[in-house]
Amino acid sequence: MSIMTLRRLFLLNIILIKDAIEDYLIKNIEVKEEETGNTPLHAVAGTENDEVLKFLLNNGASATQFMKNKDGKIPLELAKGNKYMFRLVLIDFLNYA
């Protein structure tokens, strides 16, 4: 098998894995994690991963803006530590409200 063939297979596998993760997130967008009560939006709001945040918001996570986790926090509160992420969540929060 040539290097190019191996590279193509590797890239195809990456695309398939990415698609599977995206499908899982979309199907479970409103599901709370048992231990923390976090939805996927809660989980990403406190990070610096704006790409995943935008993906979630563009695929239905806005409906979870007002859901509280087990600490009684909504995603907007979890995003306070990063101005950019906070701004993205806040804009969606205001548009959804």
Tab-separated table of C-alpha atoms in Angstrom, residues 12-89:
chain	number	residue	atom	x	y	z
A	12	LEU	CA	-11.234	9.441	5.598
A	13	ASN	CA	-11.203	7.944	9.097
A	14	ILE	CA	-10.785	11.427	10.615
A	15	ILE	CA	-13.810	12.670	8.656
A	16	LEU	CA	-15.886	9.653	9.705
A	17	ILE	CA	-14.957	10.143	13.368
A	18	LYS	CA	-15.773	13.867	13.197
A	19	ASP	CA	-19.143	13.101	11.592
A	20	ALA	CA	-19.920	10.487	14.256
A	21	ILE	CA	-19.100	12.929	17.072
A	22	GLU	CA	-21.230	15.651	15.477
A	23	ASP	CA	-24.155	13.226	15.032
A	24	TYR	CA	-23.853	12.149	18.671
A	25	LEU	CA	-23.828	15.750	19.907
A	26	ILE	CA	-26.855	16.682	17.827
A	27	LYS	CA	-28.826	13.654	19.030
A	28	ASN	CA	-27.903	14.359	22.664
A	29	ILE	CA	-27.968	18.159	22.596
A	30	GLU	CA	-30.468	18.403	25.465
A	31	VAL	CA	-29.229	15.431	27.495
A	32	LYS	CA	-27.744	16.238	30.895
A	33	GLU	CA	-24.671	14.384	32.122
A	34	GLU	CA	-25.640	12.466	35.278
A	35	GLU	CA	-22.837	13.533	37.605
A	36	THR	CA	-22.752	17.276	36.847
A	37	GLY	CA	-26.074	17.916	35.166
A	38	ASN	CA	-24.219	19.583	32.314
A	39	THR	CA	-25.595	19.619	28.791
A	40	PRO	CA	-23.107	19.750	25.900
A	41	LEU	CA	-23.587	23.550	25.899
A	42	HIS	CA	-22.662	23.729	29.594
A	43	ALA	CA	-19.594	21.585	28.942
A	44	VAL	CA	-18.214	23.774	26.160
A	45	ALA	CA	-19.297	27.198	27.485
A	46	GLY	CA	-16.451	27.317	30.008
A	47	THR	CA	-13.769	26.365	27.493
A	48	GLU	CA	-12.021	28.248	24.703
A	49	ASN	CA	-13.393	26.021	21.946
A	50	ASP	CA	-15.485	28.507	19.985
A	51	GLU	CA	-15.764	26.136	17.008
A	52	VAL	CA	-17.649	23.539	19.060
A	53	LEU	CA	-19.700	26.263	20.767
A	54	LYS	CA	-20.817	27.649	17.401
A	55	PHE	CA	-21.562	24.126	16.164
A	56	LEU	CA	-23.780	23.444	19.182
A	57	LEU	CA	-25.613	26.762	18.937
A	58	ASN	CA	-26.202	26.249	15.205
A	59	ASN	CA	-27.633	22.777	15.842
A	60	GLY	CA	-30.232	23.321	18.547
A	61	ALA	CA	-28.342	23.925	21.784
A	62	SER	CA	-30.055	27.293	22.206
A	63	ALA	CA	-32.937	25.375	23.753
A	64	THR	CA	-30.653	24.502	26.686
A	65	GLN	CA	-29.675	28.122	27.462
A	66	PHE	CA	-31.941	28.217	30.513
A	67	MET	CA	-31.231	24.712	31.826
A	68	LYS	CA	-29.347	24.676	35.119
A	69	ASN	CA	-26.692	22.125	35.982
A	70	LYS	CA	-26.372	20.557	39.453
A	71	ASP	CA	-24.527	23.674	40.658
A	72	GLY	CA	-27.537	25.744	39.613
A	73	LYS	CA	-25.685	27.425	36.737
A	74	ILE	CA	-26.774	28.089	33.184
A	75	PRO	CA	-24.252	27.990	30.300
A	76	LEU	CA	-23.967	31.798	30.253
A	77	GLU	CA	-22.632	31.767	33.813
A	78	LEU	CA	-20.046	29.147	32.929
A	79	ALA	CA	-18.747	31.261	30.036
A	80	LYS	CA	-17.907	34.279	32.236
A	81	GLY	CA	-14.201	33.415	32.377
A	82	ASN	CA	-13.676	34.029	28.646
A	83	LYS	CA	-14.952	37.293	27.162
A	84	TYR	CA	-15.223	35.921	23.624
A	85	MET	CA	-17.094	32.768	24.642
A	86	PHE	CA	-19.289	34.817	26.987
A	87	ARG	CA	-20.154	37.167	24.120
A	88	LEU	CA	-21.105	34.255	21.835
A	89	VAL	CA	-23.299	32.653	24.477
